[in-house]
Short mmCIF file of C-alpha atoms and ligand atoms in Angstrom, two decimals:
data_model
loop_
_atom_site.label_atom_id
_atom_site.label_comp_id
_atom_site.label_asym_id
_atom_site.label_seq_id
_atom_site.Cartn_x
_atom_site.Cartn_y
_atom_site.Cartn_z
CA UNK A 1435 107.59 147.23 81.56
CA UNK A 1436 104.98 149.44 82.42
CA UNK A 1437 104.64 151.55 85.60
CA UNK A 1438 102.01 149.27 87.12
CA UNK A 1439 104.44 146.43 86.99
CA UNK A 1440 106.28 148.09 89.57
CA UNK A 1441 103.83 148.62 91.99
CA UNK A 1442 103.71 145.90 94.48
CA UNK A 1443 100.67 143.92 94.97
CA UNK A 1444 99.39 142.75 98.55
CA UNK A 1445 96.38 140.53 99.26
CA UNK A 1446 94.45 140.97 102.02
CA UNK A 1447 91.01 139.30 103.47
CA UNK A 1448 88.08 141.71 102.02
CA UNK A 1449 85.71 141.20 105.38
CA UNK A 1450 86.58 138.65 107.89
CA UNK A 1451 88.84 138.62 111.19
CA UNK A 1452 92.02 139.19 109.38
CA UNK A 1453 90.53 142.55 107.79
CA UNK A 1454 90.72 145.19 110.45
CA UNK A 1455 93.80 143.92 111.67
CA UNK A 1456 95.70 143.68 108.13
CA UNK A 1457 95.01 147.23 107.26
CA UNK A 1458 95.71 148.77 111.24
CA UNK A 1459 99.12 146.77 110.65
CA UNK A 1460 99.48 148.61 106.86
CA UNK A 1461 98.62 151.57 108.40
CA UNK A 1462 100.67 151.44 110.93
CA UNK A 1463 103.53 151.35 108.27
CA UNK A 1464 102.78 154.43 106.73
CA UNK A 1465 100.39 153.16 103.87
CA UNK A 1466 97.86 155.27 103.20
CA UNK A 1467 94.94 153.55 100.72
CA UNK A 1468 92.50 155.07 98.66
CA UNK A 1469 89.98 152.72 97.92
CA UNK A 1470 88.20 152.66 94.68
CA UNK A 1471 84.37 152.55 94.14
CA UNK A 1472 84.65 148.72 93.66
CA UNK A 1473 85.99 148.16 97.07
CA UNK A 1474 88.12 145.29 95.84
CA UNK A 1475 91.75 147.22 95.42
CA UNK A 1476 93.04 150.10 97.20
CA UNK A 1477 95.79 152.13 95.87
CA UNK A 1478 98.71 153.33 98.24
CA UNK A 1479 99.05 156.94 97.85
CA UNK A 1480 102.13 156.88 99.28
CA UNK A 1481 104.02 153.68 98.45
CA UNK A 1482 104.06 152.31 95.15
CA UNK A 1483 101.56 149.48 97.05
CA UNK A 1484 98.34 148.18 96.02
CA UNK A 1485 95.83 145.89 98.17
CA UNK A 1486 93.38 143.83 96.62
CA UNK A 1487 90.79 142.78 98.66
CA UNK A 1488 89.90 139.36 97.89
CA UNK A 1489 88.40 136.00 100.32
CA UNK A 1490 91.40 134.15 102.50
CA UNK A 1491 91.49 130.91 100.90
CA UNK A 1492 92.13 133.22 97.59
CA UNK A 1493 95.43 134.82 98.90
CA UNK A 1494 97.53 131.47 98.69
CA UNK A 1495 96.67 131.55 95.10
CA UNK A 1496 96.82 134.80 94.43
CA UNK A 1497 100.83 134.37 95.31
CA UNK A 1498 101.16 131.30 93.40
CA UNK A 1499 99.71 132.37 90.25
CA UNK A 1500 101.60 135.30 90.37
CA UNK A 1501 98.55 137.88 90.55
CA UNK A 1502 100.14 139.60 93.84
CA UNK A 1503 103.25 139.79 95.07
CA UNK A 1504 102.76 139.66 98.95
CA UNK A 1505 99.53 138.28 101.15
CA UNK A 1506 98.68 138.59 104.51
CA UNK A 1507 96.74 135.26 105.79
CA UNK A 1508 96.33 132.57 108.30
CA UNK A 1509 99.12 130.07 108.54
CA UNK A 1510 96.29 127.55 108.66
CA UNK A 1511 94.91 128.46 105.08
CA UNK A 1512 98.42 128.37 103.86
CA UNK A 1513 99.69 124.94 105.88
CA UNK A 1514 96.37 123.69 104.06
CA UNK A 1515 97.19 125.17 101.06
CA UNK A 1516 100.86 123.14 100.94
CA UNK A 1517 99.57 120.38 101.55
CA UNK A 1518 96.50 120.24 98.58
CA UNK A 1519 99.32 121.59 96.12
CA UNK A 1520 101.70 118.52 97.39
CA UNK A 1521 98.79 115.83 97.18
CA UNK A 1522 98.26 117.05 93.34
CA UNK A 1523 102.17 116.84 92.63
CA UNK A 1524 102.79 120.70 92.77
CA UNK A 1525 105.11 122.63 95.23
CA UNK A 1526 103.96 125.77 97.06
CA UNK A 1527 105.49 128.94 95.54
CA UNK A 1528 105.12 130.99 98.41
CA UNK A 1529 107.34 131.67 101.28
CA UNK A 1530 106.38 132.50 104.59
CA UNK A 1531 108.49 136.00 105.46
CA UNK A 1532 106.78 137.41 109.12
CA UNK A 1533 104.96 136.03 111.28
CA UNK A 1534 102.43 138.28 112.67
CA UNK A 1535 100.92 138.71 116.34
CA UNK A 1536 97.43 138.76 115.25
CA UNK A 1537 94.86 136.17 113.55
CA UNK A 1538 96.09 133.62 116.62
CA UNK A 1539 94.07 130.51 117.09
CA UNK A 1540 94.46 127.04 116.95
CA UNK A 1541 92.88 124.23 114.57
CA UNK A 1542 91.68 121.75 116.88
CA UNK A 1543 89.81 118.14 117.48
CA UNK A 1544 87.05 118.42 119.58
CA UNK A 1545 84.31 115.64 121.01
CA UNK A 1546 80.53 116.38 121.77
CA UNK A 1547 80.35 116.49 125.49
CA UNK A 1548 79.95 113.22 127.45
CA UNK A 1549 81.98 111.30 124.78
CA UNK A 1550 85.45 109.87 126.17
CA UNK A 1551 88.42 110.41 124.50
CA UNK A 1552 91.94 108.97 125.09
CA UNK A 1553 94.15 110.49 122.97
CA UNK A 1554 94.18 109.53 118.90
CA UNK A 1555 93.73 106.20 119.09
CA UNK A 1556 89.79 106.88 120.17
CA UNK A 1557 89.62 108.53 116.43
CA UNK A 1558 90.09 104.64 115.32
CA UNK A 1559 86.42 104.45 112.70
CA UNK A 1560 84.63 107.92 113.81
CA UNK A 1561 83.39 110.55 111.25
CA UNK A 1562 85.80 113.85 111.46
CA UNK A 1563 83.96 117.16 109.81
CA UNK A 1564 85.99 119.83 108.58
CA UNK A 1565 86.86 122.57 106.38
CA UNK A 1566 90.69 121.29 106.68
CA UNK A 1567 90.74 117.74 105.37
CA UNK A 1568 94.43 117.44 104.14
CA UNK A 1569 95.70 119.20 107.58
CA UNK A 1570 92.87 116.71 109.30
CA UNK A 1571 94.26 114.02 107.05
CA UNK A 1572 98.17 114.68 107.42
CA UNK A 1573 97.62 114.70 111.68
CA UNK A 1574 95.99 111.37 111.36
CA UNK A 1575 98.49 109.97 108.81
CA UNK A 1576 101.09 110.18 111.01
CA UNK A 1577 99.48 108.74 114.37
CA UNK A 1578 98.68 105.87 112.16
CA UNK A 1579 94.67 106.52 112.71
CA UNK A 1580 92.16 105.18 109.74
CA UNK A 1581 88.97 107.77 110.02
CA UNK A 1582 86.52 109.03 107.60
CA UNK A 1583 87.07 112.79 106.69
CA UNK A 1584 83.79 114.44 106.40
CA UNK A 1585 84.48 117.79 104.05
CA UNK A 1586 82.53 120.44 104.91
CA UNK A 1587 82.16 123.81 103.60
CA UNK A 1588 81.34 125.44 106.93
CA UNK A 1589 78.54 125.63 110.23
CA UNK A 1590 81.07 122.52 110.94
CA UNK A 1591 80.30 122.89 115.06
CA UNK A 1592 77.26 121.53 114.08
CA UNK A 1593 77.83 118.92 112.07
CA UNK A 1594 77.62 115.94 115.22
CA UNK A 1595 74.52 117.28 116.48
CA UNK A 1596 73.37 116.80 112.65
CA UNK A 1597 74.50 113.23 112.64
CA UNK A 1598 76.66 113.79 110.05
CA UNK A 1599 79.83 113.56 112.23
CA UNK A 1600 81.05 112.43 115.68
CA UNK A 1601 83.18 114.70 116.15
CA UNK A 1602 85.06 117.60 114.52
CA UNK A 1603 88.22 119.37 113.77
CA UNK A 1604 88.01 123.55 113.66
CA UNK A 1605 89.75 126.55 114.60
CA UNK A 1606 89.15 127.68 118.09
CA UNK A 1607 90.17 131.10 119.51
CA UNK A 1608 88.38 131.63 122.74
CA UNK A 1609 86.46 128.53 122.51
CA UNK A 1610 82.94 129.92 123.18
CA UNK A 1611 81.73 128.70 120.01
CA UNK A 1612 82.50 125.06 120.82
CA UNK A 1613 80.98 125.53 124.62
CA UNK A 1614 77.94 126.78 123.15
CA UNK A 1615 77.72 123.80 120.40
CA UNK A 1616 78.62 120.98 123.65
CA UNK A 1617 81.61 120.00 122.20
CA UNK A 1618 84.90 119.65 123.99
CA UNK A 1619 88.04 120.47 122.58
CA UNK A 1620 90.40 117.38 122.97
CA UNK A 1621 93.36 117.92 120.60
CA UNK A 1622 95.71 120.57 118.83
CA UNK A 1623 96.01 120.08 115.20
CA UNK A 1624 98.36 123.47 114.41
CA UNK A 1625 98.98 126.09 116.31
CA UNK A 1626 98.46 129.57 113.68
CA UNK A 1627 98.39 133.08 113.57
CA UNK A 1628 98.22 135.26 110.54
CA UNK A 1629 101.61 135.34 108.19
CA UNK A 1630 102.72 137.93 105.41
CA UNK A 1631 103.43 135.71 102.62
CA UNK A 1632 105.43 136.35 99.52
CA UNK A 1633 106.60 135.02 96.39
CA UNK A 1634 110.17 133.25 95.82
CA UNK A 1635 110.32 134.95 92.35
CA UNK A 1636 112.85 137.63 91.56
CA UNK A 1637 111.18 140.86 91.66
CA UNK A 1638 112.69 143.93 89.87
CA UNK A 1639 115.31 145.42 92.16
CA UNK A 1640 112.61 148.53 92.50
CA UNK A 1641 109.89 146.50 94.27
CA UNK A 1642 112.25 144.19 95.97
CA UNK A 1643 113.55 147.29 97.98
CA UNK A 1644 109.90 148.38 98.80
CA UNK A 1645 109.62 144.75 100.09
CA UNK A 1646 112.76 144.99 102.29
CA UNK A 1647 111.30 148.17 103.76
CA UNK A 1648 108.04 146.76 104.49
CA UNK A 1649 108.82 143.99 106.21
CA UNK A 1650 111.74 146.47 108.18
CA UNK A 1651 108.82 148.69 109.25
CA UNK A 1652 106.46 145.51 110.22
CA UNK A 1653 109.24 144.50 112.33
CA UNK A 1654 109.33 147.76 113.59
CA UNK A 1655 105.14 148.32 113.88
CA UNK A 1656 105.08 145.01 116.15
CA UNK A 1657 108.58 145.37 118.39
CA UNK A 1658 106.83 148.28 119.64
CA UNK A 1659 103.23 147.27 120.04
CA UNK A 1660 103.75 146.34 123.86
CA UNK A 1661 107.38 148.72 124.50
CA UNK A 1662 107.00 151.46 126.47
CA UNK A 1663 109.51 154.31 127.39
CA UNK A 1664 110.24 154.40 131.26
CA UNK A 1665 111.81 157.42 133.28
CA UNK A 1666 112.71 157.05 136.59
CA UNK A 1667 114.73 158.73 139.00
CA UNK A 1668 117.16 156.27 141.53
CA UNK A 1669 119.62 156.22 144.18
CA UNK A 1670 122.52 154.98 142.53
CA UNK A 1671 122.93 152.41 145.06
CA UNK A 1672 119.71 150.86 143.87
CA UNK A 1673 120.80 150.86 140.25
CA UNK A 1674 121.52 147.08 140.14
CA UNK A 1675 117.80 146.11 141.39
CA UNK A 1676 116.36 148.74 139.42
CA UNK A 1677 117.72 147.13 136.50
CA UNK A 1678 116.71 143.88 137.10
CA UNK A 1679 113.42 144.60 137.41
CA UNK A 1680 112.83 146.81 134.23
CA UNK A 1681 111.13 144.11 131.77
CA UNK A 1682 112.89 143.27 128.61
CA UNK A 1683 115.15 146.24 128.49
CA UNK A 1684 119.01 146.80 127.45
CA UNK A 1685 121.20 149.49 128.59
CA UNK A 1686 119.50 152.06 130.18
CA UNK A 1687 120.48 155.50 129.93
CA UNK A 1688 121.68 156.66 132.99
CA UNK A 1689 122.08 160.68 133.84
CA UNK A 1690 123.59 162.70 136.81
CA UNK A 1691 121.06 164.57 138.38
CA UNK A 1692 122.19 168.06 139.18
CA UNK A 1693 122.33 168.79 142.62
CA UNK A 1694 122.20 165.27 143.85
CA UNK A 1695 125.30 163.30 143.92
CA UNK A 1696 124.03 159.95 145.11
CA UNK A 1697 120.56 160.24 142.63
CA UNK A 1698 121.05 159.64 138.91
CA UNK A 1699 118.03 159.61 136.42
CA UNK A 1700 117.15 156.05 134.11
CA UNK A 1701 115.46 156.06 130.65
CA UNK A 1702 114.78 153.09 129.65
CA UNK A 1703 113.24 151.34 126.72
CA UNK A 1704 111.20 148.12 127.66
CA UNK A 1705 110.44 145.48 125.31
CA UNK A 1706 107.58 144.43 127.58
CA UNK A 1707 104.33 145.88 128.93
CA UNK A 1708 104.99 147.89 132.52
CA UNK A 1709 102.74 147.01 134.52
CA UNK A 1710 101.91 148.55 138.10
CA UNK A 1711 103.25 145.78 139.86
CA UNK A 1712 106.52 146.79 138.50
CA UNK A 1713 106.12 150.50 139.14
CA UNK A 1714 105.30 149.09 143.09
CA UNK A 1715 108.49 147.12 142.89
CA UNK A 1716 110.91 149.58 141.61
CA UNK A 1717 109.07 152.03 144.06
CA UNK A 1718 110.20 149.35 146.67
CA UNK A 1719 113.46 149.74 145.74
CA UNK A 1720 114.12 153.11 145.95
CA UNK A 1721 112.80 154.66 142.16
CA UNK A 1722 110.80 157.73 142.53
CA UNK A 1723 109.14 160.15 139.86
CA UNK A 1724 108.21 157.41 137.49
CA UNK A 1725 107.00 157.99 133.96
CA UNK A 1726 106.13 155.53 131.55
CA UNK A 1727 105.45 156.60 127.48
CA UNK A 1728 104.00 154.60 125.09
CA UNK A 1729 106.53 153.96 122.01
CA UNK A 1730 105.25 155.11 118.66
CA UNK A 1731 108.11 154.27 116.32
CA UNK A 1732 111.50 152.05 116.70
CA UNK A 1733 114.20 151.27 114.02
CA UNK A 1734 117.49 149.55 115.16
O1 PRT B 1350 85.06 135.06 103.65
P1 PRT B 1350 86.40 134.51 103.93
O2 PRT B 1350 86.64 133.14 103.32
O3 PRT B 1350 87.50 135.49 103.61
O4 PRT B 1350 86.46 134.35 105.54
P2 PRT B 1350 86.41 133.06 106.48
O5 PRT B 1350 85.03 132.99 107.05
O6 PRT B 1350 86.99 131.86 105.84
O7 PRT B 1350 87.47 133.47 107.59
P3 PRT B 1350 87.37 134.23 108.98
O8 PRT B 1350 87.25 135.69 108.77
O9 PRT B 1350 86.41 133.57 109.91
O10 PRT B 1350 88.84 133.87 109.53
C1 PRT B 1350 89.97 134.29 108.85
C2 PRT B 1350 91.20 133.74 109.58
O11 PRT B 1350 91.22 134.23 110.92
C3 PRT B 1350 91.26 132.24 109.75
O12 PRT B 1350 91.74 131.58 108.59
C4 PRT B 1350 92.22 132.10 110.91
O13 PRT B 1350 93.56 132.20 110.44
C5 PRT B 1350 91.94 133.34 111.76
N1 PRT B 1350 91.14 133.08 112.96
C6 PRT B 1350 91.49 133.46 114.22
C7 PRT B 1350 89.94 132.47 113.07
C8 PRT B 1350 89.57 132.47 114.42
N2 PRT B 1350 90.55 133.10 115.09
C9 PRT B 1350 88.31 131.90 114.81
N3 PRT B 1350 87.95 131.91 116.00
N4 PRT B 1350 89.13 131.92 112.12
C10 PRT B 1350 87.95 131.39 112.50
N5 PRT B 1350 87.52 131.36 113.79
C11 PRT B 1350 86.15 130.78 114.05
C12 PRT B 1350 86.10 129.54 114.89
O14 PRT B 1350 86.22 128.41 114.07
C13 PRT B 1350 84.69 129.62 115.50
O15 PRT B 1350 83.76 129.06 114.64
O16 PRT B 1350 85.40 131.73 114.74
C14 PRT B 1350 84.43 131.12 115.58
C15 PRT B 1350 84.58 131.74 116.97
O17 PRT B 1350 85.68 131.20 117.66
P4 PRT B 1350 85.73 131.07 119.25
O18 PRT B 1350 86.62 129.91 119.60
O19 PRT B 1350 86.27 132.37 119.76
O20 PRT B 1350 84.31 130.87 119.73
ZN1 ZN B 1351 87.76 131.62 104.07
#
């Protein structure tokens, strides 16, 4: 086996919405990538981890033919992906291993504006466009709706105003794109967000362990994302409302302040965003010289 064979490969999206987010996340591990000239692998200086930049609807295959080890990708491409392999009598051969907070949006049915809808049933005969026909296919299937699938390649928000559909099934994230088309979303398909991916074969006992600690230090990259570190001083009467109201956070630490028998100090780690409002409230209750620190790293 030669050295390259032990350098784990990761696919991620080469320019799209999952890019800038998929390397911040590496990144944020400790990778550090030098990209070639070619732009289409970058090789991790510092973990025997290359990325090869490639289209999304590429990744799932990537994993299943065995070209890369891990991808990062929308659970829509792969719940898509699943379900072309199973209507061609094949099996996936890639596991989902983290889900990720980024990539969210939803793959949805939605109606041009003025058109009625009430609930599947109204699907009964219409022309569906999409870029997801076995997901489209799959939702219909089991509300017992016959419709025509319309496979698109893309532009599909425009596809009723082009007579080609009456209505259509896409992602949505904010859902400007469908306001500004006159469409109205009516129906959730699947719920996604982007996923790291891997493959169920054995890898050698080297790059299994540099999986294990990647996906310990993702864990660790997105537990902290909205923690913070609060420090607060507190009459000790006021300890059991103070500790109520500290979002998402276990034992605090709680120290004697010299000097000042019935005051103790808190440090706290909170799993949530501290907002103001909370600072006003534990003010309320009797918390003075607040501080609140952003967490950079966190390993249980
Ligand atoms: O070239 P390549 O094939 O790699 O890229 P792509 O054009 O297929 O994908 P890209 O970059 O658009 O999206 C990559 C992944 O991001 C998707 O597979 C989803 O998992 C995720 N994602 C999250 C989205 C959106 N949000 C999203 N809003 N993918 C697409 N959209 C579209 C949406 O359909 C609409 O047309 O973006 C437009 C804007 O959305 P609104 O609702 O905010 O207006
Ligand atoms: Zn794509």
């Amino acid at each position: 086996m030669d050295e390259g064979d032990l350098r784990l490969k990761l696919a991620v999206q080469k320019s799209g919405r999952l890019t800038d987010p998929s390397l911040d996340l590496l990144t944020r591990c400790g990778l550090k990538l030098s990209r070639g000239k070619d732009q289409l692998m970058g090789y991790g200086e510092n973990m025997p981890l290359d990325v090869l930049f490639v289209r999304d609807d590429d990744i799932p295959d990537l994993v299943q033919e065995d070209v890369c080890d891990l991808g990062l990708v929308g659970m829509n491409v792969i719940e898509e992906k699943r379900l072309e392999l199973a209507a061609r009598g094949h099996r996936a051969r890639f596991e989902v291993v983290r889900t990720l907070d980024f990539g969210r949006c939803r793959l949805s049915l939605a109606v041009p504006e003025g058109t009625s809808y009430e609930g599947p049933s109204s699907l009964r005969g219409k022309r569906i466009a999409t870029t997801y026909p076995y997901l489209l296919e799959k939702f219909l299937r089991e509300r017992d709706v016959q419709a025509e699938i319309v496979t698109l390649s893309g532009a599909v928000e425009i596809a009723p105003r082009l007579g080609r559909a009456d209505l259509i099934c896409d992602l949505v994230s904010t859902g400007s794109t469908l306001q500004a088309n006159h469409l109205r979303e009516v129906e959730t398909v699947l719920e996604s967000h982007a996923v790291l991916i891997r493959t169920p074969v054995e890898l050698p006992p080297q790059k299994d362990e540099w999986v294990q600690r990647l996906l310990m230090r993702i864990e660790g990259v997105q537990q902290v994302r909205e923690s913070k570190y609060i420090m607060l001083h507190a009459p000790r009467a006021a300890l059991p409302e103070i500790r109520r109201l500290l979002p998402g956070s276990e034992s605090p630490t709680i120290i004697p302040l010299e000097g000042f028998p019935d005051k103790v100090a808190v440090h706290a780690v909170c799993r949530e965003n501290v907002f103001w409002e909370t600072l006003e409230s534990l003010k309320k209750a009797g918390a003075s010289a607040m501080l609140v620190l952003p967490v950079e790293k966190m390993l249980a």
